[in-house]
XYZ file of C-alpha atoms in Angstrom:
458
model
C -5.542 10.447 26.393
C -4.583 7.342 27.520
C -1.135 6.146 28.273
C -0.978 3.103 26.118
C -2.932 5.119 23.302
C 0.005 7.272 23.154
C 2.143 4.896 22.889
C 0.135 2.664 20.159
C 0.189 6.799 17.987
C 4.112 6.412 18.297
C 4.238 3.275 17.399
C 2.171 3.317 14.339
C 3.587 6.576 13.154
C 7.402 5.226 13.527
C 5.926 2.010 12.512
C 4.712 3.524 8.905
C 7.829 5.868 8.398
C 10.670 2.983 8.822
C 8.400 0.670 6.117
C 8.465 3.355 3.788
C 11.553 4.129 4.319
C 12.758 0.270 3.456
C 10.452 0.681 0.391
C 11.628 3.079 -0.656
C 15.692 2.086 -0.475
C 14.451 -1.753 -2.746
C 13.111 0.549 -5.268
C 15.904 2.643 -5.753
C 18.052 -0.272 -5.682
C 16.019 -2.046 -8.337
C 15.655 1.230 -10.493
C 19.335 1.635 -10.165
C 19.908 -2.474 -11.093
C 17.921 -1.790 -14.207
C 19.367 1.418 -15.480
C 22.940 0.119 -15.612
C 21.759 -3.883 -16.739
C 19.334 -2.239 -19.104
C 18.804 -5.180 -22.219
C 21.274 -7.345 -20.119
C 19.605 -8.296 -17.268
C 16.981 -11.443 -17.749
C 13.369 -10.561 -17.441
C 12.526 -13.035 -14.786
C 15.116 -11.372 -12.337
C 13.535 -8.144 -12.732
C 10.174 -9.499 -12.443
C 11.055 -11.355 -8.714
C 12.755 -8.615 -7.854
C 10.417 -6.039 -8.091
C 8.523 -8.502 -6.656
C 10.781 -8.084 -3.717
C 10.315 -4.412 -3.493
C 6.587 -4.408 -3.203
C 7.268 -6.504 -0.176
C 9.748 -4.625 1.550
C 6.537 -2.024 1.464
C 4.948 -4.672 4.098
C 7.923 -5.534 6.324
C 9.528 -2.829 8.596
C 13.084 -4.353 8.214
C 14.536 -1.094 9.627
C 12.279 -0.953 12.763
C 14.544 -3.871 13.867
C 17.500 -3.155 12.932
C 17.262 0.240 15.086
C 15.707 -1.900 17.523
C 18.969 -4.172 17.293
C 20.893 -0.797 17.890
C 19.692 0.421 20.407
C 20.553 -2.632 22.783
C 23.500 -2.465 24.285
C 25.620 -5.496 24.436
C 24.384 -6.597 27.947
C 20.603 -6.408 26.671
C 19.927 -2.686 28.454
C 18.739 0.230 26.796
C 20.204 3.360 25.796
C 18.809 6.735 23.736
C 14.967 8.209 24.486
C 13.318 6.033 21.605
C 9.883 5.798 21.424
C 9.818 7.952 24.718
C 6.832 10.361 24.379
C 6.240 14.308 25.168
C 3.428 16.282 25.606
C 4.400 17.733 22.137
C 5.468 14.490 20.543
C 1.925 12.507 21.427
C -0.303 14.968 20.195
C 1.906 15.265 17.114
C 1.880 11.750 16.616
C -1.614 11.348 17.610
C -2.089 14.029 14.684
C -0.252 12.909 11.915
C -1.630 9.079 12.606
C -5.294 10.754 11.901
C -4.268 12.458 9.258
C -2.973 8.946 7.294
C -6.171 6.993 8.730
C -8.876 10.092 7.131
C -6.167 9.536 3.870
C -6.063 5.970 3.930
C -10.320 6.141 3.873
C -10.378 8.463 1.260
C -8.107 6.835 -1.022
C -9.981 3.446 -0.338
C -13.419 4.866 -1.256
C -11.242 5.504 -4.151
C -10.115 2.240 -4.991
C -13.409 0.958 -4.337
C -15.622 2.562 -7.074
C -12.518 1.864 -9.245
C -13.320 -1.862 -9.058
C -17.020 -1.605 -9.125
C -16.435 -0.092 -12.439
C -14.102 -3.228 -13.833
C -16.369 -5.517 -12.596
C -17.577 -8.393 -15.030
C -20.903 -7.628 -16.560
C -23.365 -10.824 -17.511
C -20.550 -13.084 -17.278
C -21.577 -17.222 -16.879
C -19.549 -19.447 -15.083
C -18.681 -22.386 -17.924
C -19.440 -25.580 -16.751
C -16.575 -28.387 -16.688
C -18.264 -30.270 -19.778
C -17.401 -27.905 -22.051
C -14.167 -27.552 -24.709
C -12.978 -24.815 -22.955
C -12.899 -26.059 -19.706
C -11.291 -29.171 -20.397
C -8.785 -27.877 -22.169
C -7.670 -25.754 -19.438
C -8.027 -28.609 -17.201
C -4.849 -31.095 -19.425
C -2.958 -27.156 -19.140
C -3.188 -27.376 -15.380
C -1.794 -30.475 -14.747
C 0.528 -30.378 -17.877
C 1.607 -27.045 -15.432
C 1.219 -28.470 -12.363
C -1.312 -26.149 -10.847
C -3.938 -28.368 -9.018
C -6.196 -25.733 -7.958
C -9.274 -25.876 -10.280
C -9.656 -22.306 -11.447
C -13.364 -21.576 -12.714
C -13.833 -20.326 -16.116
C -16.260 -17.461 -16.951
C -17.562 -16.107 -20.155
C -19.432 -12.952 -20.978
C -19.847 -9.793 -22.984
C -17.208 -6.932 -23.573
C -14.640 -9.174 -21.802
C -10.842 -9.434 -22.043
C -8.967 -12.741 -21.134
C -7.704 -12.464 -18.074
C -7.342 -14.018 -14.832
C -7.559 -12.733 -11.191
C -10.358 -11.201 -9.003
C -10.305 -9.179 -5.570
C -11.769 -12.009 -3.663
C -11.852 -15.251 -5.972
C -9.570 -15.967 -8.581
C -11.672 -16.788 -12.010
C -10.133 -17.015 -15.778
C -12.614 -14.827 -17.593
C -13.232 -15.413 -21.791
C -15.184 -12.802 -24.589
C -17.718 -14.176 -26.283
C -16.298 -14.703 -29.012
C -14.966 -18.503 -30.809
C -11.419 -19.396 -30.217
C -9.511 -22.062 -31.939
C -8.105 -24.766 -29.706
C -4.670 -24.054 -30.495
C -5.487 -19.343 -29.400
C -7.400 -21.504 -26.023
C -4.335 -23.589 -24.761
C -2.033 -20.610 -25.765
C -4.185 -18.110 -24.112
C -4.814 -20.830 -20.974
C -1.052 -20.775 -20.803
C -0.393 -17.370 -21.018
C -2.934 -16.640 -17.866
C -1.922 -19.836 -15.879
C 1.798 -18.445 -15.832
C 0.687 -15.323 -14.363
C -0.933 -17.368 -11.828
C 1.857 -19.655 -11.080
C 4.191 -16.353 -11.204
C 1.966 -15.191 -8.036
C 0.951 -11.845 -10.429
C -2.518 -11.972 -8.997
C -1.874 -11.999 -5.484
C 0.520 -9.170 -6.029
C -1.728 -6.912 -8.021
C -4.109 -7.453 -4.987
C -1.341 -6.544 -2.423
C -0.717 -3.478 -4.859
C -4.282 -2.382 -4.591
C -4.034 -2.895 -0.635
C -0.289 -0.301 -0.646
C -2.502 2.101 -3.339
C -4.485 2.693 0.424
C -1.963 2.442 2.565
C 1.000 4.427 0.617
C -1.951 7.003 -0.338
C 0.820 9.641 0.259
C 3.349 8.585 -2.014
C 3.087 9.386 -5.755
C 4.584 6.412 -7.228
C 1.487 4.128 -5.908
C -1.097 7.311 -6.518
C 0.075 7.605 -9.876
C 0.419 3.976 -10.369
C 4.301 3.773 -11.755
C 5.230 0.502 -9.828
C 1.676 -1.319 -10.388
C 2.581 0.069 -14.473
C 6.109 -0.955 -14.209
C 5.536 -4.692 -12.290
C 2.552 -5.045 -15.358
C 4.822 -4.470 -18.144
C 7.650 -6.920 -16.223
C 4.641 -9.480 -15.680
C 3.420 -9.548 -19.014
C 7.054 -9.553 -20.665
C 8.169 -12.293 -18.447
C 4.900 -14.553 -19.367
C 5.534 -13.790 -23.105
C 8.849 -14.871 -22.755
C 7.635 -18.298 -20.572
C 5.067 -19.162 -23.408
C 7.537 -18.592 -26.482
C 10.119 -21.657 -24.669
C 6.898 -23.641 -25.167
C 4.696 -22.366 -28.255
C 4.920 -21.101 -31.583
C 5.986 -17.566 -31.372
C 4.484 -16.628 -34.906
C 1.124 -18.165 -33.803
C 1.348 -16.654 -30.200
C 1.831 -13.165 -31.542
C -1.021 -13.734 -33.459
C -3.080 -14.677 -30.794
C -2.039 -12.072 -28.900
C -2.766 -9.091 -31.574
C -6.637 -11.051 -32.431
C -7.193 -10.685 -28.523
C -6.369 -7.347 -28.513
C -8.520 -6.430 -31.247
C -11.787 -7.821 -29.688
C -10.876 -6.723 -26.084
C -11.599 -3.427 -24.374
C -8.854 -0.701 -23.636
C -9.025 -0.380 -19.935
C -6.225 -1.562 -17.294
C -7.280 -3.922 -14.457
C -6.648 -3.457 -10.823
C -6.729 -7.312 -9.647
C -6.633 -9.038 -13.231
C -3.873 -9.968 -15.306
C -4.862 -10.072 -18.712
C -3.310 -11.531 -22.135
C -3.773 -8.370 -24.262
C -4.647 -5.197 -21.686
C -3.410 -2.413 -24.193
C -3.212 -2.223 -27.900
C 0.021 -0.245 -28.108
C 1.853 -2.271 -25.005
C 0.841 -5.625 -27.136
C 2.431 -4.003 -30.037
C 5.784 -3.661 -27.312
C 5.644 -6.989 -26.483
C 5.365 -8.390 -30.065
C 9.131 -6.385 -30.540
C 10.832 -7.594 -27.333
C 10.215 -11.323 -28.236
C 11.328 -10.396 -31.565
C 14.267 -9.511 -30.119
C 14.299 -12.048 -27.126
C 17.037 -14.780 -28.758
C 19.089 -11.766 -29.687
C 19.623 -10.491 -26.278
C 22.852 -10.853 -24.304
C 21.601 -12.198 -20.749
C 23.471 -11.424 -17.856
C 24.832 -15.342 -16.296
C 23.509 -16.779 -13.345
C 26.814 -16.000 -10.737
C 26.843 -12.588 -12.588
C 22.899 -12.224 -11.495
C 23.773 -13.555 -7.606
C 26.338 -11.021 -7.265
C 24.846 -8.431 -8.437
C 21.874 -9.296 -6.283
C 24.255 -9.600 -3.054
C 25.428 -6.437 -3.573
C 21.956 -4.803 -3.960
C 20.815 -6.431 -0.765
C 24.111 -5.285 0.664
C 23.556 -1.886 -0.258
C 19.817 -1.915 0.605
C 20.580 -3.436 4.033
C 23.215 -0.279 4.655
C 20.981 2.503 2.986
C 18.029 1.178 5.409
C 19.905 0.994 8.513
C 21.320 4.365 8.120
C 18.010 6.035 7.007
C 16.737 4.274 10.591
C 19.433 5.582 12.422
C 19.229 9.216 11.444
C 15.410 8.893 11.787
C 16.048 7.470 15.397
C 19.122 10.973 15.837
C 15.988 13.048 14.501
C 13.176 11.686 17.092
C 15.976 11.887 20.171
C 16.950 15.688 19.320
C 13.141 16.591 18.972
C 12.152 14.813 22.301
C 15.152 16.088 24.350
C 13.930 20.077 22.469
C 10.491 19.371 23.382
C 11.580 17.988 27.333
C 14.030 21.519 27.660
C 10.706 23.341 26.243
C 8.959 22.225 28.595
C 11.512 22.881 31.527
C 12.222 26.503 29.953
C 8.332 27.144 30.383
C 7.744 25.320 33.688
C 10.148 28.374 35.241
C 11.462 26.628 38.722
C 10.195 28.477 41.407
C 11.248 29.195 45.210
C 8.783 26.777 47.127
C 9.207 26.320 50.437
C 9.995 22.337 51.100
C 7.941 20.377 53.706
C 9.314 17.677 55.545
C 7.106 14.651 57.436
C 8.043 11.991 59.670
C 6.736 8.436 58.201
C 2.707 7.961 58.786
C 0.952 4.710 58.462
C -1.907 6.530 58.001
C -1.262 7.944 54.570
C -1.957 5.803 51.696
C -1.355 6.673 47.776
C -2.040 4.634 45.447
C -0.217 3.648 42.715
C -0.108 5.248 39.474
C 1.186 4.141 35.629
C 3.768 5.238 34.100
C 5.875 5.715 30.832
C 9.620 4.161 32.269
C 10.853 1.456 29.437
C 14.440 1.757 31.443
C 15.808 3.798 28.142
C 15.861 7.600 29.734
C 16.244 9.041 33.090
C 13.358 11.156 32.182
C 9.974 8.918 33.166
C 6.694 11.199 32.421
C 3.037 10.165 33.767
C -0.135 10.933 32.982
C -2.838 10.830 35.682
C -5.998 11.636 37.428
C -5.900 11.801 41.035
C -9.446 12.058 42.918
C -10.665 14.420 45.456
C -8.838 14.373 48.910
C -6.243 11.129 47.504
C -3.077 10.739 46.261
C -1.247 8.554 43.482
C 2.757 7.956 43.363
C 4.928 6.187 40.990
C 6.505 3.057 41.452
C 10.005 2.955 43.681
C 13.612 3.223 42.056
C 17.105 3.264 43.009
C 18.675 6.461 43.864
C 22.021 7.035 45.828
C 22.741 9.788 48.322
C 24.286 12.917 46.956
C 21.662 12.606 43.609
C 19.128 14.854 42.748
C 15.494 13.839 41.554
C 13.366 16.965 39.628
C 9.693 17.191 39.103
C 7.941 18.929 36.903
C 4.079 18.850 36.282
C 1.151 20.409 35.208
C -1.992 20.705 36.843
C -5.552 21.122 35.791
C -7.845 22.829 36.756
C -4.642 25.530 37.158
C -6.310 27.578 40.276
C -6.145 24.213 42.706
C -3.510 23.772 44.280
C -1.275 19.873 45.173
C 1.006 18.483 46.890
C 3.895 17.377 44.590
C 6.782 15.244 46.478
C 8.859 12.435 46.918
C 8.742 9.277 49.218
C 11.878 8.587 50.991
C 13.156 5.150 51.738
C 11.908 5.577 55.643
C 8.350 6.052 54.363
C 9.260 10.266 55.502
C 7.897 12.431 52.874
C 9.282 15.837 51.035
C 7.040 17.589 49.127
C 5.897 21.695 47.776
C 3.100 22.973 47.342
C 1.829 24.852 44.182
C -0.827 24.904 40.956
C -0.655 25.787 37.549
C 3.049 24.608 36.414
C 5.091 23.023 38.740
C 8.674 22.765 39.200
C 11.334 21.366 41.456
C 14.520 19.525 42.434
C 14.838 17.615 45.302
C 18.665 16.874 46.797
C 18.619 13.288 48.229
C 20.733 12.513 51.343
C 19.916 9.192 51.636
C 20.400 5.828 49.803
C 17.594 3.508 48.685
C 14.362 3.455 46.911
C 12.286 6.422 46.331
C 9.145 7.352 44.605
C 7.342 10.812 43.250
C 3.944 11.555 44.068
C 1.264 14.129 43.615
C -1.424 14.527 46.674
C -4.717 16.141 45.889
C -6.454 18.143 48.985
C -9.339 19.177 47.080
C -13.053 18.643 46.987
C -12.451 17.661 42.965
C -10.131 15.609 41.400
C -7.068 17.116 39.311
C -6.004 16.005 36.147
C -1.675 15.656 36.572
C 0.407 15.866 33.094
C 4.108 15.744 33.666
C 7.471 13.962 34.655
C 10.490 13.658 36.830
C 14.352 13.003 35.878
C 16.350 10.580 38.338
């Protein structure tokens, strides 16, 4: 496996963890902000904050603040992260396979979910008709300037939305003017409240959250439906009739279908939730809303507490990673038993040319592993470092095919090399007695190339 492959497994594995991770921290803040300003706290806060939450599901803010930790002040690196093992890239490479195959699944999933909601015989209405013009004076009466096609056709809720195009779907059957502009308004508020685009983004974390129950079992798409609908009931009431919305809303539900939409918010979606809504607007001028400052505080010290829960969560992720890389690198040592070679010494040649191999140094660890494939009868070598006089530079590698036996050395600043000879696992620490740059290299003197997994520690 390629270097940079590795990498890109680590990456997206850390990558997915520290987004879920900020996830979920917004969620338990917001659950937490609604338990104890239960009936207090206004409906629109709820609404753009939970809107918040599904977002914080599509931006790793703890990937940089560990990033941002582990910088030192003067812009160098400390700690192993994102350093990779043996162990730690085939784990990684492993658990990133295992969310793709999930992610597929559960996206096959999704997809014969919406090929079952999708609009049967449904006409788009053409812009000379009642309908059409009355949503038109809504729109700009709104200000929403995007003209938003209307469709009608059989065994069809009002609703608006779509995976791909955004349409305002109508039944069949004949609406007054009066149930049109209040069910126009009702729709156009989920639109200008950005519910569509969210229920699509919802869809999109059902995939990529596959693992985690409260998208699988569809709690946050319920609970930011309920907020939605409660929040656009409560828009449309400052504006309409409440007595004649309510009994808009209970004819609609009547002649629609009960089935919940994936990408479509609709005015009446369930029976018994329209019968819920009808009591909390009952109740809406009786309610005792939290103020505005009281609402920004409380909202600074969620973020405040979010930011800290997410930082630490990253941090102890980051403690976790470094203990199970430095376990894995002593494994490794433990197994790779040092043995008694006998250490050649040559005077510099001209001759001898190596060429230059990758390798995995970011300038975070001492420990720099490699992964190559040296041909027959050549040799590769890293690039130079820094080393003083008195230090000590160990290498340990594996080679395959394990019955051929390499050169494995070092490159001392006079061009002189050091090196043992061995197969299998190798293992060995080099003293250093003089100052300046060195490098580690591998020489293959046999008729096939070798395949060279391993490391050294400056």
């Amino acid at each position: 496996m390629n270097i940079w492959m590795n990498e890109l497994w680590i990456r997206l594995d850390i990558l997915l963890l520290f987004n879920f991770l900020t996830g979920i921290a917004a969620y338990l803040i917001w659950r937490l902000t609604v338990r104890l300003w239960k009936g207090r706290c206004p409906v629109r806060y709820l609404h753009r904050g939970l809107q918040g939450v599904i977002l914080c599901f599509c931006v790793p803010a703890a990937y940089t603040l560990v990033y941002l930790h582990f910088r030192d002040l003067d812009g160098s690196w400390n700690g192993n992260f994102m350093n990779g093992t043996g162990f730690l890239m085939r784990a990684a490479f492993g658990t990133a396979a295992a969310w793709f195959l999930g992610a597929l699944v559960s996206a096959v999933r999704c997809g014969r979910e919406l090929y079952r909601e999708r609009p049967v015989k449904s006409a788009v209405v053409s812009e000379e008709q009642s309908e059409v013009r009355v949503l038109r004076q809504l729109g700009k009466i709104m200000g929403i300037r995007r003209r938003i096609p209307v469709c009608r056709g059989e065994r069809l809720t009002p609703a608006i939305g779509g995976f791909l195009r955004t349409r305002l779907y109508l039944g069949t059957e004949l609406l007054e003017e009066e149930e049109l502009r209040m069910i126009f308004r009702h729709e156009l508020y989920h639109y200008r409240h950005g519910d569509i685009w969210i229920r699509r983004l919802l869809l999109l974390l059902r995939i990529v959250w596959w693992f985690c129950p409260w998208f699988t079992c569809g709690k946050i798409s319920e609970e930011y439906r309920r907020l939605s609908e409660d929040y656009v009931d409560e828009e449309v009431c400052r504006e309409e009739d409440m007595g004649r919305y309510i009994r808009t809303l209970l004819k609609t539900a009547l002649q629609g279908a009960e089935r919940m939409h994936l990408t479509q918010a609709t005015a009446a979606e369930n029976r018994c939730d329209v019968l819920r809504r009808i009591e909390n607007m009952k109740s809406l001028h009786n309610k005792k809303n939290m103020t505005r400052t009281m609402a920004a505080v409380w909202t600074t010290v969620c973020l405040l507490m979010g930011s800290t829960t997410v930082y630490a969560a990253g941090a102890g992720v980051i403690e976790g990673y470094e203990a199970l890389y430095k376990a894995t690198v002593v494994e490794v040592e433990e197994q790779a038993i040092e043995e008694q070679y006998i250490e050649y010494r040559e005077e510099p040649d001209d001759g001898w040319v190596a060429e230059e191999g990758e390798v995995m140094d970011d300038g975070r660890s001492s420990t720099v592993p490699f992964e190559w494939t040296v041909g027959a009868n050549a040799s590769k070598k890293t690039p130079s470092f820094e080393m003083s006089s008195g230090g000590y530079i160990t290498v340990s590698v594996s080679v395959e095919p394990t019955d051929l036996k390499v050169n494995v050395g070092i490159v001392e600043p006079n061009g002189g090399k050091r090196y043992i000879t061995g197969s299998g696992r190798i293992t060995h620490t080099f003293s250093l007695d003089q100052s300046g740059s060195y490098s580690v290299f591998v020489e293959n003197t046999n008729n096939q190339k070798v395949y060279v997994e391993g490391g050294y520690i400056k």
